[in-house]
């Protein structure tokens, strides 16, 4: 079975994430798969609603990743509060990442679960230090 998935073009407006939110993201402990899924959702996000429409199979095609990898990425985003499913193929991205945009004014928004850097493994601590250094150098 072949797929003829072609993603819809994203909005021309850039996605702007404030520095303090980038610092918070550095504390969210998600895998590379979770980060790739988040980046793709941000790329596809509707600037008016903060939602992204893409099926898991389409995400697999977009990222060139297996279904278990993509499913793990979506699960991590849901568990840490960065994005969640509204219905099949439609995801709400946390309003901190979308400039406050949400699909419904009465939506319950989860708290983003950030990790304590003191509890990071040595490898994760090194990655966190590099992320903070990059933010300091860019600002």
mmCIF file of N, CA, C and O in Angstrom, residues 54-118:
data_model
loop_
_atom_site.group_PDB
_atom_site.id
_atom_site.type_symbol
_atom_site.label_atom_id
_atom_site.label_comp_id
_atom_site.label_asym_id
_atom_site.label_seq_id
_atom_site.Cartn_x
_atom_site.Cartn_y
_atom_site.Cartn_z
ATOM 1 N N UNK A 54 -2.630 16.392 11.433
ATOM 2 C CA UNK A 54 -1.805 15.383 10.769
ATOM 3 C C UNK A 54 -2.083 14.038 11.445
ATOM 4 O O UNK A 54 -2.187 13.975 12.671
ATOM 5 N N UNK A 55 -2.235 13.005 10.654
ATOM 6 C CA UNK A 55 -2.450 11.678 11.242
ATOM 7 C C UNK A 55 -1.109 11.099 11.675
ATOM 8 O O UNK A 55 -0.045 11.571 11.252
ATOM 9 N N UNK A 56 -1.168 10.066 12.490
ATOM 10 C CA UNK A 56 0.071 9.428 12.912
ATOM 11 C C UNK A 56 0.782 8.794 11.720
ATOM 12 O O UNK A 56 2.007 8.852 11.635
ATOM 13 N N UNK A 57 0.031 8.213 10.786
ATOM 14 C CA UNK A 57 0.660 7.649 9.590
ATOM 15 C C UNK A 57 1.330 8.737 8.758
ATOM 16 O O UNK A 57 2.424 8.542 8.231
ATOM 17 N N UNK A 58 0.673 9.884 8.634
ATOM 18 C CA UNK A 58 1.271 11.006 7.900
ATOM 19 C C UNK A 58 2.529 11.510 8.608
ATOM 20 O O UNK A 58 3.521 11.846 7.976
ATOM 21 N N UNK A 59 2.490 11.512 9.949
ATOM 22 C CA UNK A 59 3.662 11.933 10.712
ATOM 23 C C UNK A 59 4.813 10.968 10.468
ATOM 24 O O UNK A 59 5.965 11.388 10.324
ATOM 25 N N UNK A 60 4.521 9.665 10.397
ATOM 26 C CA UNK A 60 5.553 8.668 10.096
ATOM 27 C C UNK A 60 6.212 8.982 8.758
ATOM 28 O O UNK A 60 7.448 8.959 8.639
ATOM 29 N N UNK A 61 5.388 9.280 7.768
ATOM 30 C CA UNK A 61 5.903 9.604 6.436
ATOM 31 C C UNK A 61 6.733 10.879 6.479
ATOM 32 O O UNK A 61 7.832 10.933 5.937
ATOM 33 N N UNK A 62 6.227 11.904 7.132
ATOM 34 C CA UNK A 62 6.919 13.186 7.229
ATOM 35 C C UNK A 62 8.285 13.048 7.880
ATOM 36 O O UNK A 62 9.256 13.649 7.435
ATOM 37 N N UNK A 63 8.362 12.281 8.965
ATOM 38 C CA UNK A 63 9.603 12.167 9.726
ATOM 39 C C UNK A 63 10.476 11.005 9.276
ATOM 40 O O UNK A 63 11.609 10.880 9.719
ATOM 41 N N UNK A 64 9.920 10.129 8.420
ATOM 42 C CA UNK A 64 10.668 8.945 8.030
ATOM 43 C C UNK A 64 10.926 8.049 9.222
ATOM 44 O O UNK A 64 11.999 7.468 9.369
ATOM 45 N N UNK A 65 9.932 7.964 10.107
ATOM 46 C CA UNK A 65 10.072 7.213 11.357
ATOM 47 C C UNK A 65 9.026 6.114 11.426
ATOM 48 O O UNK A 65 7.995 6.173 10.761
ATOM 49 N N UNK A 66 9.292 5.122 12.252
ATOM 50 C CA UNK A 66 8.350 4.015 12.418
ATOM 51 C C UNK A 66 7.145 4.466 13.234
ATOM 52 O O UNK A 66 7.213 5.451 13.981
ATOM 53 N N UNK A 67 6.071 3.714 13.114
ATOM 54 C CA UNK A 67 4.856 4.026 13.869
ATOM 55 C C UNK A 67 5.101 3.973 15.384
ATOM 56 O O UNK A 67 4.657 4.871 16.096
ATOM 57 N N UNK A 68 5.809 2.938 15.906
ATOM 58 C CA UNK A 68 6.070 2.938 17.351
ATOM 59 C C UNK A 68 6.856 4.181 17.809
ATOM 60 O O UNK A 68 6.590 4.734 18.875
ATOM 61 N N UNK A 69 7.802 4.636 17.004
ATOM 62 C CA UNK A 69 8.588 5.823 17.359
ATOM 63 C C UNK A 69 7.701 7.056 17.402
ATOM 64 O O UNK A 69 7.750 7.846 18.348
ATOM 65 N N UNK A 70 6.871 7.234 16.383
ATOM 66 C CA UNK A 70 5.968 8.391 16.332
ATOM 67 C C UNK A 70 4.948 8.311 17.461
ATOM 68 O O UNK A 70 4.682 9.319 18.129
ATOM 69 N N UNK A 71 4.390 7.133 17.704
ATOM 70 C CA UNK A 71 3.427 6.979 18.797
ATOM 71 C C UNK A 71 4.066 7.333 20.140
ATOM 72 O O UNK A 71 3.442 7.986 20.977
ATOM 73 N N UNK A 72 5.316 6.917 20.346
ATOM 74 C CA UNK A 72 6.026 7.250 21.577
ATOM 75 C C UNK A 72 6.201 8.767 21.690
ATOM 76 O O UNK A 72 6.028 9.351 22.754
ATOM 77 N N UNK A 73 6.521 9.421 20.573
ATOM 78 C CA UNK A 73 6.672 10.875 20.572
ATOM 79 C C UNK A 73 5.385 11.578 20.952
ATOM 80 O O UNK A 73 5.379 12.485 21.797
ATOM 81 N N UNK A 74 4.263 11.165 20.354
ATOM 82 C CA UNK A 74 2.960 11.754 20.710
ATOM 83 C C UNK A 74 2.634 11.506 22.182
ATOM 84 O O UNK A 74 2.148 12.401 22.871
ATOM 85 N N UNK A 75 2.919 10.293 22.663
ATOM 86 C CA UNK A 75 2.623 9.952 24.058
ATOM 87 C C UNK A 75 3.428 10.832 25.013
ATOM 88 O O UNK A 75 2.902 11.348 26.001
ATOM 89 N N UNK A 76 4.708 11.025 24.718
ATOM 90 C CA UNK A 76 5.548 11.877 25.563
ATOM 91 C C UNK A 76 5.011 13.309 25.602
ATOM 92 O O UNK A 76 4.978 13.934 26.668
ATOM 93 N N UNK A 77 4.608 13.834 24.449
ATOM 94 C CA UNK A 77 4.087 15.206 24.402
ATOM 95 C C UNK A 77 2.818 15.334 25.236
ATOM 96 O O UNK A 77 2.630 16.320 25.952
ATOM 97 N N UNK A 78 1.956 14.323 25.154
ATOM 98 C CA UNK A 78 0.718 14.330 25.945
ATOM 99 C C UNK A 78 1.032 14.252 27.435
ATOM 100 O O UNK A 78 0.492 15.011 28.235
ATOM 101 N N UNK A 79 1.931 13.340 27.808
ATOM 102 C CA UNK A 79 2.255 13.142 29.224
ATOM 103 C C UNK A 79 2.915 14.362 29.860
ATOM 104 O O UNK A 79 2.712 14.636 31.033
ATOM 105 N N UNK A 80 3.697 15.102 29.093
ATOM 106 C CA UNK A 80 4.358 16.273 29.671
ATOM 107 C C UNK A 80 3.554 17.550 29.459
ATOM 108 O O UNK A 80 3.932 18.609 29.960
ATOM 109 N N UNK A 81 2.431 17.461 28.736
ATOM 110 C CA UNK A 81 1.543 18.611 28.594
ATOM 111 C C UNK A 81 1.877 19.559 27.458
ATOM 112 O O UNK A 81 1.324 20.653 27.395
ATOM 113 N N UNK A 82 2.750 19.171 26.535
ATOM 114 C CA UNK A 82 3.117 20.072 25.441
ATOM 115 C C UNK A 82 2.121 20.046 24.281
ATOM 116 O O UNK A 82 1.969 21.045 23.576
ATOM 117 N N UNK A 83 1.463 18.914 24.066
ATOM 118 C CA UNK A 83 0.466 18.792 23.001
ATOM 119 C C UNK A 83 -0.437 17.615 23.332
ATOM 120 O O UNK A 83 -0.019 16.679 24.008
ATOM 121 N N UNK A 84 -1.678 17.685 22.862
ATOM 122 C CA UNK A 84 -2.619 16.605 23.129
ATOM 123 C C UNK A 84 -3.605 16.519 21.978
ATOM 124 O O UNK A 84 -3.808 17.461 21.219
ATOM 125 N N UNK A 85 -4.213 15.350 21.863
ATOM 126 C CA UNK A 85 -5.155 15.086 20.779
ATOM 127 C C UNK A 85 -6.530 15.660 21.109
ATOM 128 O O UNK A 85 -7.040 15.467 22.206
ATOM 129 N N UNK A 86 -7.094 16.364 20.151
ATOM 130 C CA UNK A 86 -8.473 16.841 20.274
ATOM 131 C C UNK A 86 -9.427 15.845 19.629
ATOM 132 O O UNK A 86 -10.548 15.665 20.071
ATOM 133 N N UNK A 87 -8.967 15.243 18.566
ATOM 134 C CA UNK A 87 -9.683 14.181 17.842
ATOM 135 C C UNK A 87 -8.649 13.525 16.947
ATOM 136 O O UNK A 87 -7.513 14.001 16.865
ATOM 137 N N UNK A 88 -9.027 12.438 16.285
ATOM 138 C CA UNK A 88 -8.064 11.749 15.426
ATOM 139 C C UNK A 88 -7.454 12.725 14.421
ATOM 140 O O UNK A 88 -8.175 13.366 13.650
ATOM 141 N N UNK A 89 -6.134 12.854 14.472
ATOM 142 C CA UNK A 89 -5.422 13.681 13.507
ATOM 143 C C UNK A 89 -5.421 15.174 13.790
ATOM 144 O O UNK A 89 -4.903 15.942 12.988
ATOM 145 N N UNK A 90 -5.991 15.606 14.906
ATOM 146 C CA UNK A 90 -6.000 17.034 15.247
ATOM 147 C C UNK A 90 -5.429 17.206 16.650
ATOM 148 O O UNK A 90 -5.953 16.640 17.612
ATOM 149 N N UNK A 91 -4.358 17.979 16.752
ATOM 150 C CA UNK A 91 -3.632 18.134 17.997
ATOM 151 C C UNK A 91 -3.594 19.592 18.424
ATOM 152 O O UNK A 91 -3.371 20.484 17.607
ATOM 153 N N UNK A 92 -3.808 19.802 19.722
ATOM 154 C CA UNK A 92 -3.667 21.132 20.310
ATOM 155 C C UNK A 92 -2.254 21.240 20.873
ATOM 156 O O UNK A 92 -1.817 20.369 21.611
ATOM 157 N N UNK A 93 -1.571 22.296 20.515
ATOM 158 C CA UNK A 93 -0.244 22.567 21.050
ATOM 159 C C UNK A 93 -0.427 23.506 22.241
ATOM 160 O O UNK A 93 -1.276 24.396 22.216
ATOM 161 N N UNK A 94 0.356 23.300 23.297
ATOM 162 C CA UNK A 94 0.221 24.112 24.507
ATOM 163 C C UNK A 94 0.291 25.596 24.145
ATOM 164 O O UNK A 94 1.143 26.015 23.354
ATOM 165 N N UNK A 95 -0.600 26.417 24.717
ATOM 166 C CA UNK A 95 -0.642 27.841 24.368
ATOM 167 C C UNK A 95 0.645 28.620 24.667
ATOM 168 O O UNK A 95 0.881 29.656 24.051
ATOM 169 N N UNK A 96 1.499 28.125 25.559
ATOM 170 C CA UNK A 96 2.784 28.793 25.749
ATOM 171 C C UNK A 96 3.625 28.754 24.479
ATOM 172 O O UNK A 96 4.455 29.624 24.246
ATOM 173 N N UNK A 97 3.407 27.733 23.653
ATOM 174 C CA UNK A 97 4.173 27.577 22.417
ATOM 175 C C UNK A 97 3.486 28.219 21.216
ATOM 176 O O UNK A 97 4.085 28.303 20.147
ATOM 177 N N UNK A 98 2.244 28.650 21.394
ATOM 178 C CA UNK A 98 1.476 29.186 20.256
ATOM 179 C C UNK A 98 1.065 30.635 20.465
ATOM 180 O O UNK A 98 0.136 31.105 19.821
ATOM 181 N N UNK A 99 1.719 31.306 21.375
ATOM 182 C CA UNK A 99 1.355 32.697 21.632
ATOM 183 C C UNK A 99 -0.020 32.838 22.244
ATOM 184 O O UNK A 99 -0.713 33.832 22.016
ATOM 185 N N UNK A 100 -0.439 31.824 23.002
ATOM 186 C CA UNK A 100 -1.739 31.877 23.677
ATOM 187 C C UNK A 100 -2.901 31.380 22.845
ATOM 188 O O UNK A 100 -4.036 31.380 23.303
ATOM 189 N N UNK A 101 -2.661 30.938 21.636
ATOM 190 C CA UNK A 101 -3.742 30.480 20.752
ATOM 191 C C UNK A 101 -4.220 29.093 21.156
ATOM 192 O O UNK A 101 -3.428 28.193 21.388
ATOM 193 N N UNK A 102 -5.540 28.947 21.259
ATOM 194 C CA UNK A 102 -6.168 27.660 21.524
ATOM 195 C C UNK A 102 -7.409 27.545 20.653
ATOM 196 O O UNK A 102 -7.970 28.546 20.219
ATOM 197 N N UNK A 103 -7.857 26.317 20.452
ATOM 198 C CA UNK A 103 -9.009 26.094 19.574
ATOM 199 C C UNK A 103 -10.331 26.407 20.250
ATOM 200 O O UNK A 103 -11.336 26.596 19.586
ATOM 201 N N UNK A 104 -10.349 26.452 21.592
ATOM 202 C CA UNK A 104 -11.582 26.720 22.324
ATOM 203 C C UNK A 104 -11.259 27.516 23.584
ATOM 204 O O UNK A 104 -10.350 27.146 24.331
ATOM 205 N N UNK A 105 -12.024 28.569 23.824
ATOM 206 C CA UNK A 105 -11.779 29.424 24.993
ATOM 207 C C UNK A 105 -12.053 28.695 26.304
ATOM 208 O O UNK A 105 -11.577 29.129 27.351
ATOM 209 N N UNK A 106 -12.797 27.614 26.264
ATOM 210 C CA UNK A 106 -13.130 26.898 27.502
ATOM 211 C C UNK A 106 -12.307 25.624 27.686
ATOM 212 O O UNK A 106 -12.637 24.774 28.476
ATOM 213 N N UNK A 107 -11.216 25.532 26.973
ATOM 214 C CA UNK A 107 -10.373 24.337 27.004
ATOM 215 C C UNK A 107 -9.575 24.252 28.304
ATOM 216 O O UNK A 107 -9.027 25.246 28.774
ATOM 217 N N UNK A 108 -9.501 23.058 28.861
ATOM 218 C CA UNK A 108 -8.620 22.809 30.003
ATOM 219 C C UNK A 108 -7.202 22.656 29.458
ATOM 220 O O UNK A 108 -6.962 21.865 28.562
ATOM 221 N N UNK A 109 -6.275 23.436 29.982
ATOM 222 C CA UNK A 109 -4.888 23.403 29.521
ATOM 223 C C UNK A 109 -4.030 22.767 30.609
ATOM 224 O O UNK A 109 -3.995 23.254 31.735
ATOM 225 N N UNK A 110 -3.331 21.678 30.272
ATOM 226 C CA UNK A 110 -2.517 21.009 31.298
ATOM 227 C C UNK A 110 -1.276 21.819 31.655
ATOM 228 O O UNK A 110 -0.802 22.634 30.868
ATOM 229 N N UNK A 111 -0.773 21.560 32.841
ATOM 230 C CA UNK A 111 0.489 22.155 33.257
ATOM 231 C C UNK A 111 1.612 21.413 32.541
ATOM 232 O O UNK A 111 1.557 20.190 32.377
ATOM 233 N N UNK A 112 2.605 22.152 32.101
ATOM 234 C CA UNK A 112 3.765 21.512 31.482
ATOM 235 C C UNK A 112 4.616 20.912 32.595
ATOM 236 O O UNK A 112 4.939 21.579 33.574
ATOM 237 N N UNK A 113 4.922 19.647 32.449
ATOM 238 C CA UNK A 113 5.700 18.934 33.469
ATOM 239 C C UNK A 113 7.187 19.055 33.149
ATOM 240 O O UNK A 113 7.699 18.381 32.272
ATOM 241 N N UNK A 114 7.851 19.938 33.873
ATOM 242 C CA UNK A 114 9.284 20.140 33.699
ATOM 243 C C UNK A 114 10.034 19.332 34.751
ATOM 244 O O UNK A 114 9.539 19.122 35.856
ATOM 245 N N UNK A 115 11.220 18.895 34.392
ATOM 246 C CA UNK A 115 12.034 18.092 35.293
ATOM 247 C C UNK A 115 12.957 18.991 36.123
ATOM 248 O O UNK A 115 13.259 20.113 35.737
ATOM 249 N N UNK A 116 13.406 18.484 37.229
ATOM 250 C CA UNK A 116 14.379 19.172 38.074
ATOM 251 C C UNK A 116 15.768 18.830 37.538
ATOM 252 O O UNK A 116 16.149 17.655 37.519
ATOM 253 N N UNK A 117 16.542 19.834 37.084
ATOM 254 C CA UNK A 117 17.863 19.542 36.516
ATOM 255 C C UNK A 117 18.786 18.795 37.479
ATOM 256 O O UNK A 117 19.682 18.084 37.045
ATOM 257 N N UNK A 118 18.555 18.924 38.772
ATOM 258 C CA UNK A 118 19.381 18.215 39.755
ATOM 259 C C UNK A 118 19.174 16.699 39.680
ATOM 260 O O UNK A 118 20.014 15.935 40.128
#
